[in-house]
JSON list of C-alpha atoms in Angstrom, two decimals:
[
{"chain": "A", "resi": 25, "resn": "GLY", "atom": "CA", "xyz": [36.14, 166.45, 37.67]},
{"chain": "A", "resi": 26, "resn": "GLU", "atom": "CA", "xyz": [38.51, 166.06, 33.85]},
{"chain": "A", "resi": 27, "resn": "ASN", "atom": "CA", "xyz": [39.05, 168.98, 32.37]},
{"chain": "A", "resi": 28, "resn": "VAL", "atom": "CA", "xyz": [41.17, 169.77, 29.04]},
{"chain": "A", "resi": 29, "resn": "GLU", "atom": "CA", "xyz": [41.79, 173.11, 28.04]},
{"chain": "A", "resi": 30, "resn": "GLN", "atom": "CA", "xyz": [42.46, 175.03, 24.71]},
{"chain": "A", "resi": 31, "resn": "HIS", "atom": "CA", "xyz": [44.02, 177.86, 23.38]},
{"chain": "A", "resi": 32, "resn": "PRO", "atom": "CA", "xyz": [43.92, 179.64, 21.21]},
{"chain": "A", "resi": 33, "resn": "SER", "atom": "CA", "xyz": [39.70, 180.31, 20.78]},
{"chain": "A", "resi": 34, "resn": "THR", "atom": "CA", "xyz": [40.37, 181.63, 17.45]},
{"chain": "A", "resi": 35, "resn": "LEU", "atom": "CA", "xyz": [43.00, 182.28, 15.32]},
{"chain": "A", "resi": 36, "resn": "SER", "atom": "CA", "xyz": [43.91, 183.67, 11.69]},
{"chain": "A", "resi": 37, "resn": "VAL", "atom": "CA", "xyz": [47.11, 183.16, 9.96]},
{"chain": "A", "resi": 38, "resn": "GLN", "atom": "CA", "xyz": [48.30, 184.30, 6.58]},
{"chain": "A", "resi": 39, "resn": "GLU", "atom": "CA", "xyz": [48.06, 181.36, 4.16]},
{"chain": "A", "resi": 40, "resn": "GLY", "atom": "CA", "xyz": [51.53, 179.84, 3.81]},
{"chain": "A", "resi": 41, "resn": "ASP", "atom": "CA", "xyz": [52.71, 180.19, 7.52]},
{"chain": "A", "resi": 42, "resn": "SER", "atom": "CA", "xyz": [52.36, 177.94, 10.44]},
{"chain": "A", "resi": 43, "resn": "ALA", "atom": "CA", "xyz": [49.80, 177.60, 13.82]},
{"chain": "A", "resi": 44, "resn": "VAL", "atom": "CA", "xyz": [49.54, 176.43, 16.52]},
{"chain": "A", "resi": 45, "resn": "ILE", "atom": "CA", "xyz": [47.01, 174.93, 19.28]},
{"chain": "A", "resi": 46, "resn": "LYS", "atom": "CA", "xyz": [47.63, 174.13, 22.70]},
{"chain": "A", "resi": 47, "resn": "CYS", "atom": "CA", "xyz": [45.89, 172.15, 25.13]},
{"chain": "A", "resi": 48, "resn": "THR", "atom": "CA", "xyz": [46.38, 171.08, 28.75]},
{"chain": "A", "resi": 49, "resn": "TYR", "atom": "CA", "xyz": [44.81, 168.04, 30.76]},
{"chain": "A", "resi": 50, "resn": "SER", "atom": "CA", "xyz": [44.06, 167.40, 34.56]},
{"chain": "A", "resi": 51, "resn": "ASP", "atom": "CA", "xyz": [44.01, 163.90, 34.74]},
{"chain": "A", "resi": 52, "resn": "SER", "atom": "CA", "xyz": [47.12, 162.47, 34.88]},
{"chain": "A", "resi": 53, "resn": "ALA", "atom": "CA", "xyz": [45.63, 159.18, 34.02]},
{"chain": "A", "resi": 54, "resn": "SER", "atom": "CA", "xyz": [44.93, 160.35, 30.66]},
{"chain": "A", "resi": 55, "resn": "ASN", "atom": "CA", "xyz": [47.16, 157.72, 27.22]},
{"chain": "A", "resi": 56, "resn": "TYR", "atom": "CA", "xyz": [45.81, 158.85, 24.49]},
{"chain": "A", "resi": 57, "resn": "PHE", "atom": "CA", "xyz": [45.15, 162.45, 22.66]},
{"chain": "A", "resi": 58, "resn": "PRO", "atom": "CA", "xyz": [43.91, 162.65, 19.67]},
{"chain": "A", "resi": 59, "resn": "TRP", "atom": "CA", "xyz": [43.03, 165.68, 17.12]},
{"chain": "A", "resi": 60, "resn": "TYR", "atom": "CA", "xyz": [40.00, 166.28, 15.05]},
{"chain": "A", "resi": 61, "resn": "LYS", "atom": "CA", "xyz": [38.74, 169.36, 12.59]},
{"chain": "A", "resi": 62, "resn": "GLN", "atom": "CA", "xyz": [35.38, 169.50, 12.25]},
{"chain": "A", "resi": 63, "resn": "GLU", "atom": "CA", "xyz": [34.39, 171.63, 8.96]},
{"chain": "A", "resi": 64, "resn": "LEU", "atom": "CA", "xyz": [31.35, 173.59, 9.10]},
{"chain": "A", "resi": 65, "resn": "GLY", "atom": "CA", "xyz": [28.41, 171.95, 9.38]},
{"chain": "A", "resi": 66, "resn": "LYS", "atom": "CA", "xyz": [30.29, 168.25, 9.33]},
{"chain": "A", "resi": 67, "resn": "ARG", "atom": "CA", "xyz": [30.78, 165.95, 11.72]},
{"chain": "A", "resi": 68, "resn": "PRO", "atom": "CA", "xyz": [34.20, 166.06, 13.18]},
{"chain": "A", "resi": 69, "resn": "GLN", "atom": "CA", "xyz": [36.82, 163.96, 12.02]},
{"chain": "A", "resi": 70, "resn": "LEU", "atom": "CA", "xyz": [40.33, 162.67, 13.72]},
{"chain": "A", "resi": 71, "resn": "ILE", "atom": "CA", "xyz": [43.22, 164.09, 11.84]},
{"chain": "A", "resi": 72, "resn": "ILE", "atom": "CA", "xyz": [46.16, 162.91, 14.20]},
{"chain": "A", "resi": 73, "resn": "ASP", "atom": "CA", "xyz": [46.55, 161.15, 17.23]},
{"chain": "A", "resi": 74, "resn": "ILE", "atom": "CA", "xyz": [49.66, 160.87, 19.98]},
{"chain": "A", "resi": 75, "resn": "ARG", "atom": "CA", "xyz": [49.27, 158.12, 22.95]},
{"chain": "A", "resi": 76, "resn": "SER", "atom": "CA", "xyz": [51.11, 158.86, 26.16]},
{"chain": "A", "resi": 77, "resn": "ASN", "atom": "CA", "xyz": [54.48, 156.64, 25.36]},
{"chain": "A", "resi": 78, "resn": "VAL", "atom": "CA", "xyz": [55.55, 159.03, 21.87]},
{"chain": "A", "resi": 79, "resn": "GLY", "atom": "CA", "xyz": [56.20, 162.58, 22.47]},
{"chain": "A", "resi": 80, "resn": "GLU", "atom": "CA", "xyz": [56.40, 163.68, 18.84]},
{"chain": "A", "resi": 81, "resn": "LYS", "atom": "CA", "xyz": [54.33, 162.27, 16.12]},
{"chain": "A", "resi": 82, "resn": "LYS", "atom": "CA", "xyz": [54.31, 163.71, 12.45]},
{"chain": "A", "resi": 83, "resn": "ASP", "atom": "CA", "xyz": [52.17, 163.01, 9.69]},
{"chain": "A", "resi": 84, "resn": "GLN", "atom": "CA", "xyz": [52.69, 165.51, 6.20]},
{"chain": "A", "resi": 85, "resn": "ARG", "atom": "CA", "xyz": [51.85, 169.22, 7.33]},
{"chain": "A", "resi": 86, "resn": "ILE", "atom": "CA", "xyz": [51.06, 168.47, 10.75]},
{"chain": "A", "resi": 87, "resn": "ALA", "atom": "CA", "xyz": [52.53, 167.29, 13.96]},
{"chain": "A", "resi": 88, "resn": "VAL", "atom": "CA", "xyz": [51.80, 166.88, 17.21]},
{"chain": "A", "resi": 89, "resn": "THR", "atom": "CA", "xyz": [53.91, 167.26, 20.59]},
{"chain": "A", "resi": 90, "resn": "LEU", "atom": "CA", "xyz": [53.44, 165.75, 24.27]},
{"chain": "A", "resi": 91, "resn": "ASN", "atom": "CA", "xyz": [54.13, 166.57, 27.18]},
{"chain": "A", "resi": 92, "resn": "LYS", "atom": "CA", "xyz": [53.73, 164.32, 30.27]},
{"chain": "A", "resi": 93, "resn": "THR", "atom": "CA", "xyz": [54.86, 166.21, 32.93]},
{"chain": "A", "resi": 94, "resn": "ALA", "atom": "CA", "xyz": [53.39, 169.73, 31.99]},
{"chain": "A", "resi": 95, "resn": "LYS", "atom": "CA", "xyz": [50.33, 168.16, 30.83]},
{"chain": "A", "resi": 96, "resn": "HIS", "atom": "CA", "xyz": [50.53, 170.07, 28.02]},
{"chain": "A", "resi": 97, "resn": "PHE", "atom": "CA", "xyz": [49.79, 168.98, 24.14]},
{"chain": "A", "resi": 98, "resn": "SER", "atom": "CA", "xyz": [49.82, 171.03, 20.41]},
{"chain": "A", "resi": 99, "resn": "LEU", "atom": "CA", "xyz": [49.03, 170.52, 17.23]},
{"chain": "A", "resi": 100, "resn": "HIS", "atom": "CA", "xyz": [51.41, 172.32, 14.85]},
{"chain": "A", "resi": 101, "resn": "ILE", "atom": "CA", "xyz": [50.45, 172.78, 11.13]},
{"chain": "A", "resi": 102, "resn": "THR", "atom": "CA", "xyz": [52.77, 174.01, 8.37]},
{"chain": "A", "resi": 103, "resn": "GLU", "atom": "CA", "xyz": [52.36, 175.60, 5.10]},
{"chain": "A", "resi": 104, "resn": "THR", "atom": "CA", "xyz": [48.48, 176.44, 6.70]},
{"chain": "A", "resi": 105, "resn": "GLN", "atom": "CA", "xyz": [46.46, 176.33, 2.84]},
{"chain": "A", "resi": 106, "resn": "PRO", "atom": "CA", "xyz": [42.69, 177.87, 2.49]},
{"chain": "A", "resi": 107, "resn": "GLU", "atom": "CA", "xyz": [41.76, 174.46, 3.34]},
{"chain": "A", "resi": 108, "resn": "ASP", "atom": "CA", "xyz": [42.93, 174.20, 6.47]},
{"chain": "A", "resi": 109, "resn": "SER", "atom": "CA", "xyz": [40.55, 176.55, 7.44]},
{"chain": "A", "resi": 110, "resn": "ALA", "atom": "CA", "xyz": [38.28, 174.96, 10.33]},
{"chain": "A", "resi": 111, "resn": "VAL", "atom": "CA", "xyz": [37.38, 174.39, 13.67]},
{"chain": "A", "resi": 112, "resn": "TYR", "atom": "CA", "xyz": [40.28, 172.13, 15.71]},
{"chain": "A", "resi": 113, "resn": "PHE", "atom": "CA", "xyz": [39.49, 170.16, 18.80]},
{"chain": "A", "resi": 114, "resn": "CYS", "atom": "CA", "xyz": [41.79, 168.81, 20.90]},
{"chain": "A", "resi": 115, "resn": "ALA", "atom": "CA", "xyz": [40.91, 165.44, 23.13]},
{"chain": "A", "resi": 116, "resn": "ALA", "atom": "CA", "xyz": [42.33, 163.49, 26.42]},
{"chain": "A", "resi": 117, "resn": "SER", "atom": "CA", "xyz": [41.26, 159.71, 27.10]},
{"chain": "A", "resi": 118, "resn": "MET", "atom": "CA", "xyz": [41.59, 158.82, 30.39]},
{"chain": "A", "resi": 119, "resn": "GLY", "atom": "CA", "xyz": [39.91, 155.18, 31.91]},
{"chain": "A", "resi": 120, "resn": "THR", "atom": "CA", "xyz": [39.97, 151.28, 30.59]},
{"chain": "A", "resi": 121, "resn": "GLY", "atom": "CA", "xyz": [41.25, 151.19, 27.50]},
{"chain": "A", "resi": 122, "resn": "GLY", "atom": "CA", "xyz": [41.70, 155.04, 26.77]},
{"chain": "A", "resi": 123, "resn": "PHE", "atom": "CA", "xyz": [37.70, 155.42, 25.88]},
{"chain": "A", "resi": 124, "resn": "LYS", "atom": "CA", "xyz": [36.38, 157.90, 28.06]},
{"chain": "A", "resi": 125, "resn": "THR", "atom": "CA", "xyz": [37.18, 161.28, 25.73]},
{"chain": "A", "resi": 126, "resn": "ILE", "atom": "CA", "xyz": [37.03, 164.88, 27.27]},
{"chain": "A", "resi": 127, "resn": "PHE", "atom": "CA", "xyz": [37.42, 167.53, 24.24]},
{"chain": "A", "resi": 128, "resn": "GLY", "atom": "CA", "xyz": [38.28, 171.28, 24.26]},
{"chain": "A", "resi": 129, "resn": "ALA", "atom": "CA", "xyz": [36.26, 173.64, 23.70]},
{"chain": "A", "resi": 130, "resn": "GLY", "atom": "CA", "xyz": [38.11, 173.89, 20.16]},
{"chain": "A", "resi": 131, "resn": "THR", "atom": "CA", "xyz": [40.13, 176.43, 17.67]},
{"chain": "A", "resi": 132, "resn": "ARG", "atom": "CA", "xyz": [37.98, 178.39, 15.05]},
{"chain": "A", "resi": 133, "resn": "LEU", "atom": "CA", "xyz": [41.19, 178.66, 12.32]},
{"chain": "A", "resi": 134, "resn": "PHE", "atom": "CA", "xyz": [41.45, 180.92, 9.81]},
{"chain": "A", "resi": 135, "resn": "VAL", "atom": "CA", "xyz": [43.59, 180.76, 6.64]},
{"chain": "A", "resi": 136, "resn": "LYS", "atom": "CA", "xyz": [43.42, 183.71, 4.27]},
{"chain": "A", "resi": 137, "resn": "ALA", "atom": "CA", "xyz": [44.77, 183.73, 1.16]},
{"chain": "B", "resi": 17, "resn": "ASN", "atom": "CA", "xyz": [29.40, 149.99, 5.10]},
{"chain": "B", "resi": 18, "resn": "ALA", "atom": "CA", "xyz": [27.67, 152.57, 6.43]},
{"chain": "B", "resi": 19, "resn": "GLY", "atom": "CA", "xyz": [30.18, 153.77, 9.42]},
{"chain": "B", "resi": 20, "resn": "VAL", "atom": "CA", "xyz": [27.56, 155.43, 12.12]},
{"chain": "B", "resi": 21, "resn": "THR", "atom": "CA", "xyz": [24.31, 156.53, 11.37]},
{"chain": "B", "resi": 22, "resn": "GLN", "atom": "CA", "xyz": [21.97, 159.04, 13.17]},
{"chain": "B", "resi": 23, "resn": "THR", "atom": "CA", "xyz": [18.41, 159.36, 12.84]},
{"chain": "B", "resi": 24, "resn": "PRO", "atom": "CA", "xyz": [16.21, 162.11, 12.57]},
{"chain": "B", "resi": 25, "resn": "LYS", "atom": "CA", "xyz": [18.50, 164.90, 11.35]},
{"chain": "B", "resi": 26, "resn": "PHE", "atom": "CA", "xyz": [16.38, 168.30, 12.71]},
{"chain": "B", "resi": 27, "resn": "GLN", "atom": "CA", "xyz": [13.82, 167.96, 15.07]},
{"chain": "B", "resi": 28, "resn": "VAL", "atom": "CA", "xyz": [11.81, 170.51, 16.76]},
{"chain": "B", "resi": 29, "resn": "LEU", "atom": "CA", "xyz": [10.44, 170.01, 20.06]},
{"chain": "B", "resi": 30, "resn": "LYS", "atom": "CA", "xyz": [8.37, 171.74, 23.00]},
{"chain": "B", "resi": 31, "resn": "THR", "atom": "CA", "xyz": [9.46, 171.97, 26.55]},
{"chain": "B", "resi": 32, "resn": "GLY", "atom": "CA", "xyz": [8.30, 169.41, 28.36]},
{"chain": "B", "resi": 33, "resn": "GLN", "atom": "CA", "xyz": [8.28, 166.72, 25.35]},
{"chain": "B", "resi": 34, "resn": "SER", "atom": "CA", "xyz": [9.99, 163.85, 25.42]},
{"chain": "B", "resi": 35, "resn": "MET", "atom": "CA", "xyz": [11.77, 161.72, 22.12]},
{"chain": "B", "resi": 36, "resn": "THR", "atom": "CA", "xyz": [14.52, 159.29, 21.22]},
{"chain": "B", "resi": 37, "resn": "LEU", "atom": "CA", "xyz": [17.46, 160.27, 19.26]},
{"chain": "B", "resi": 38, "resn": "GLN", "atom": "CA", "xyz": [18.40, 156.86, 17.40]},
{"chain": "B", "resi": 39, "resn": "CYS", "atom": "CA", "xyz": [22.50, 156.07, 16.59]},
{"chain": "B", "resi": 40, "resn": "ALA", "atom": "CA", "xyz": [23.44, 152.85, 15.08]},
{"chain": "B", "resi": 41, "resn": "GLN", "atom": "CA", "xyz": [26.79, 151.43, 13.34]},
{"chain": "B", "resi": 42, "resn": "ASP", "atom": "CA", "xyz": [28.11, 148.47, 11.51]},
{"chain": "B", "resi": 43, "resn": "MET", "atom": "CA", "xyz": [31.21, 148.15, 12.65]},
{"chain": "B", "resi": 44, "resn": "ASN", "atom": "CA", "xyz": [31.19, 145.85, 15.53]},
{"chain": "B", "resi": 45, "resn": "HIS", "atom": "CA", "xyz": [32.96, 148.59, 17.49]},
{"chain": "B", "resi": 46, "resn": "GLU", "atom": "CA", "xyz": [32.19, 147.79, 21.50]},
{"chain": "B", "resi": 47, "resn": "TYR", "atom": "CA", "xyz": [32.70, 151.81, 22.42]},
{"chain": "B", "resi": 48, "resn": "MET", "atom": "CA", "xyz": [30.05, 154.17, 21.61]},
{"chain": "B", "resi": 49, "resn": "SER", "atom": "CA", "xyz": [29.30, 157.50, 22.79]},
{"chain": "B", "resi": 50, "resn": "TRP", "atom": "CA", "xyz": [26.78, 160.61, 23.24]},
{"chain": "B", "resi": 51, "resn": "TYR", "atom": "CA", "xyz": [28.49, 164.73, 22.49]},
{"chain": "B", "resi": 52, "resn": "ARG", "atom": "CA", "xyz": [26.22, 167.85, 22.83]},
{"chain": "B", "resi": 53, "resn": "GLN", "atom": "CA", "xyz": [27.86, 170.67, 20.88]},
{"chain": "B", "resi": 54, "resn": "ASP", "atom": "CA", "xyz": [27.25, 173.97, 21.68]},
{"chain": "B", "resi": 55, "resn": "PRO", "atom": "CA", "xyz": [28.61, 177.39, 20.29]},
{"chain": "B", "resi": 56, "resn": "GLY", "atom": "CA", "xyz": [32.05, 177.83, 21.92]},
{"chain": "B", "resi": 57, "resn": "MET", "atom": "CA", "xyz": [32.03, 174.62, 24.35]},
{"chain": "B", "resi": 58, "resn": "GLY", "atom": "CA", "xyz": [33.31, 172.03, 22.18]},
{"chain": "B", "resi": 59, "resn": "LEU", "atom": "CA", "xyz": [32.11, 168.71, 22.63]},
{"chain": "B", "resi": 60, "resn": "ARG", "atom": "CA", "xyz": [30.70, 167.54, 25.43]},
{"chain": "B", "resi": 61, "resn": "LEU", "atom": "CA", "xyz": [30.24, 163.87, 26.72]},
{"chain": "B", "resi": 62, "resn": "ILE", "atom": "CA", "xyz": [26.84, 162.67, 27.83]},
{"chain": "B", "resi": 63, "resn": "HIS", "atom": "CA", "xyz": [26.83, 159.71, 28.43]},
{"chain": "B", "resi": 64, "resn": "TYR", "atom": "CA", "xyz": [28.66, 156.16, 26.84]},
{"chain": "B", "resi": 65, "resn": "SER", "atom": "CA", "xyz": [29.00, 152.42, 26.17]},
{"chain": "B", "resi": 66, "resn": "VAL", "atom": "CA", "xyz": [31.73, 150.03, 26.51]},
{"chain": "B", "resi": 67, "resn": "GLY", "atom": "CA", "xyz": [29.53, 147.28, 25.73]},
{"chain": "B", "resi": 68, "resn": "ALA", "atom": "CA", "xyz": [25.81, 145.46, 25.52]},
{"chain": "B", "resi": 69, "resn": "GLY", "atom": "CA", "xyz": [24.32, 146.50, 28.71]},
{"chain": "B", "resi": 70, "resn": "ILE", "atom": "CA", "xyz": [27.25, 148.26, 30.19]},
{"chain": "B", "resi": 71, "resn": "THR", "atom": "CA", "xyz": [26.40, 152.01, 30.01]},
{"chain": "B", "resi": 72, "resn": "ASP", "atom": "CA", "xyz": [27.96, 155.20, 32.17]},
{"chain": "B", "resi": 73, "resn": "GLN", "atom": "CA", "xyz": [28.10, 158.81, 32.88]},
{"chain": "B", "resi": 74, "resn": "GLY", "atom": "CA", "xyz": [29.64, 161.51, 31.27]},
{"chain": "B", "resi": 75, "resn": "GLU", "atom": "CA", "xyz": [30.05, 164.98, 31.86]},
{"chain": "B", "resi": 76, "resn": "VAL", "atom": "CA", "xyz": [26.17, 166.66, 31.63]},
{"chain": "B", "resi": 77, "resn": "PRO", "atom": "CA", "xyz": [24.41, 163.45, 32.16]},
{"chain": "B", "resi": 78, "resn": "ASN", "atom": "CA", "xyz": [21.14, 165.24, 33.51]},
{"chain": "B", "resi": 79, "resn": "GLY", "atom": "CA", "xyz": [18.12, 165.31, 31.38]},
{"chain": "B", "resi": 80, "resn": "TYR", "atom": "CA", "xyz": [19.00, 162.49, 29.39]},
{"chain": "B", "resi": 81, "resn": "ASN", "atom": "CA", "xyz": [18.83, 158.29, 29.79]},
{"chain": "B", "resi": 82, "resn": "VAL", "atom": "CA", "xyz": [20.57, 155.54, 27.93]},
{"chain": "B", "resi": 83, "resn": "SER", "atom": "CA", "xyz": [20.57, 151.71, 27.65]},
{"chain": "B", "resi": 84, "resn": "ARG", "atom": "CA", "xyz": [22.50, 149.48, 25.47]},
{"chain": "B", "resi": 85, "resn": "SER", "atom": "CA", "xyz": [21.01, 146.38, 24.15]},
{"chain": "B", "resi": 86, "resn": "THR", "atom": "CA", "xyz": [22.51, 145.75, 21.57]},
{"chain": "B", "resi": 87, "resn": "THR", "atom": "CA", "xyz": [26.48, 145.88, 20.31]},
{"chain": "B", "resi": 88, "resn": "GLU", "atom": "CA", "xyz": [25.02, 148.25, 17.36]},
{"chain": "B", "resi": 89, "resn": "ASP", "atom": "CA", "xyz": [22.62, 150.56, 18.90]},
{"chain": "B", "resi": 90, "resn": "PHE", "atom": "CA", "xyz": [22.58, 152.91, 21.63]},
{"chain": "B", "resi": 91, "resn": "PRO", "atom": "CA", "xyz": [19.80, 154.98, 21.56]},
{"chain": "B", "resi": 92, "resn": "LEU", "atom": "CA", "xyz": [19.53, 159.04, 23.46]},
{"chain": "B", "resi": 93, "resn": "ARG", "atom": "CA", "xyz": [16.30, 159.57, 25.23]},
{"chain": "B", "resi": 94, "resn": "LEU", "atom": "CA", "xyz": [15.17, 163.04, 26.58]},
{"chain": "B", "resi": 95, "resn": "LEU", "atom": "CA", "xyz": [12.56, 162.38, 29.67]},
{"chain": "B", "resi": 96, "resn": "SER", "atom": "CA", "xyz": [11.08, 166.10, 29.37]},
{"chain": "B", "resi": 97, "resn": "ALA", "atom": "CA", "xyz": [12.70, 168.24, 27.10]},
{"chain": "B", "resi": 98, "resn": "ALA", "atom": "CA", "xyz": [14.16, 171.79, 27.84]},
{"chain": "B", "resi": 99, "resn": "PRO", "atom": "CA", "xyz": [15.30, 175.08, 25.73]},
{"chain": "B", "resi": 100, "resn": "SER", "atom": "CA", "xyz": [19.00, 174.35, 27.50]},
{"chain": "B", "resi": 101, "resn": "GLN", "atom": "CA", "xyz": [18.85, 171.39, 25.57]},
{"chain": "B", "resi": 102, "resn": "THR", "atom": "CA", "xyz": [19.07, 172.64, 22.45]},
{"chain": "B", "resi": 103, "resn": "SER", "atom": "CA", "xyz": [22.20, 171.68, 20.97]},
{"chain": "B", "resi": 104, "resn": "VAL", "atom": "CA", "xyz": [23.86, 169.56, 17.87]},
{"chain": "B", "resi": 105, "resn": "TYR", "atom": "CA", "xyz": [24.29, 165.65, 18.96]},
{"chain": "B", "resi": 106, "resn": "PHE", "atom": "CA", "xyz": [26.75, 163.80, 17.97]},
{"chain": "B", "resi": 107, "resn": "CYS", "atom": "CA", "xyz": [27.30, 159.82, 18.47]},
{"chain": "B", "resi": 108, "resn": "ALA", "atom": "CA", "xyz": [30.42, 158.55, 18.36]},
{"chain": "B", "resi": 109, "resn": "SER", "atom": "CA", "xyz": [31.96, 154.87, 18.40]},
{"chain": "B", "resi": 110, "resn": "SER", "atom": "CA", "xyz": [35.76, 153.47, 17.85]},
{"chain": "B", "resi": 111, "resn": "SER", "atom": "CA", "xyz": [37.14, 149.60, 18.32]},
{"chain": "B", "resi": 112, "resn": "GLN", "atom": "CA", "xyz": [38.52, 148.35, 21.91]},
{"chain": "B", "resi": 113, "resn": "ALA", "atom": "CA", "xyz": [41.01, 146.62, 19.69]},
{"chain": "B", "resi": 114, "resn": "GLY", "atom": "CA", "xyz": [44.63, 147.26, 18.24]},
{"chain": "B", "resi": 115, "resn": "ALA", "atom": "CA", "xyz": [46.28, 150.86, 19.51]},
{"chain": "B", "resi": 116, "resn": "TYR", "atom": "CA", "xyz": [43.83, 153.05, 17.73]},
{"chain": "B", "resi": 117, "resn": "ASN", "atom": "CA", "xyz": [41.01, 154.59, 19.66]},
{"chain": "B", "resi": 118, "resn": "GLU", "atom": "CA", "xyz": [39.78, 157.00, 16.46]},
{"chain": "B", "resi": 119, "resn": "GLN", "atom": "CA", "xyz": [36.30, 157.64, 17.54]},
{"chain": "B", "resi": 120, "resn": "PHE", "atom": "CA", "xyz": [34.15, 157.56, 14.28]},
{"chain": "B", "resi": 121, "resn": "PHE", "atom": "CA", "xyz": [31.23, 160.52, 14.68]},
{"chain": "B", "resi": 122, "resn": "GLY", "atom": "CA", "xyz": [28.25, 160.08, 12.67]},
{"chain": "B", "resi": 123, "resn": "PRO", "atom": "CA", "xyz": [26.31, 163.01, 10.96]},
{"chain": "B", "resi": 124, "resn": "GLY", "atom": "CA", "xyz": [24.39, 164.59, 14.03]},
{"chain": "B", "resi": 125, "resn": "THR", "atom": "CA", "xyz": [20.96, 165.40, 14.89]},
{"chain": "B", "resi": 126, "resn": "ARG", "atom": "CA", "xyz": [20.43, 169.06, 15.21]},
{"chain": "B", "resi": 127, "resn": "LEU", "atom": "CA", "xyz": [17.32, 169.70, 18.18]},
{"chain": "B", "resi": 128, "resn": "THR", "atom": "CA", "xyz": [15.66, 172.74, 19.02]},
{"chain": "B", "resi": 129, "resn": "VAL", "atom": "CA", "xyz": [13.34, 172.97, 22.07]},
{"chain": "B", "resi": 130, "resn": "LEU", "atom": "CA", "xyz": [11.20, 175.39, 22.11]}
]
């Protein structure tokens, strides 16, 4: 069945360093790849997304890259700040309208001041 | 707009009891879905709906029922609760329109089954 794998499960970086989280997906029909951030005790919220006809997208300190051939996509956070500490989830959407969404297991990011 | 609302926020059940988790959205979104979140396992899709009267199974549908009689509401029913259903449940909605499929999540329901 559809599967999204996410690595690493935990990531600790020094403030100001970059953080990279990687995901792979199994269903070649996937066409939409969102990233969600979840702070402790809160609901997940979308931070950036990318569609299958785009290779890279950037929004200030965060960027996503997509390699459709390899079925890989990655989240890059530059100049990390303590408030970036949270759990990050990648996801892949498949099906009509790109709605049915399968999530990765999450990466807990710690940014040390 | 209230966005996506869920009730209750917390619930404790005994094994074998049944209950319904409520989810409502006021954004006129066509798509709604239910996820469960367990430590280290991310968000797993239980059931989803692409419109009123249409539902389908996700990754982990066993033990749960859904229906979608209106665009606004998407309740999740636990027929006979089991300790393995202890989890945090999130409802989400998104719009079919446009190029974006951002899902908006509710605040979650923390369920404990004893």
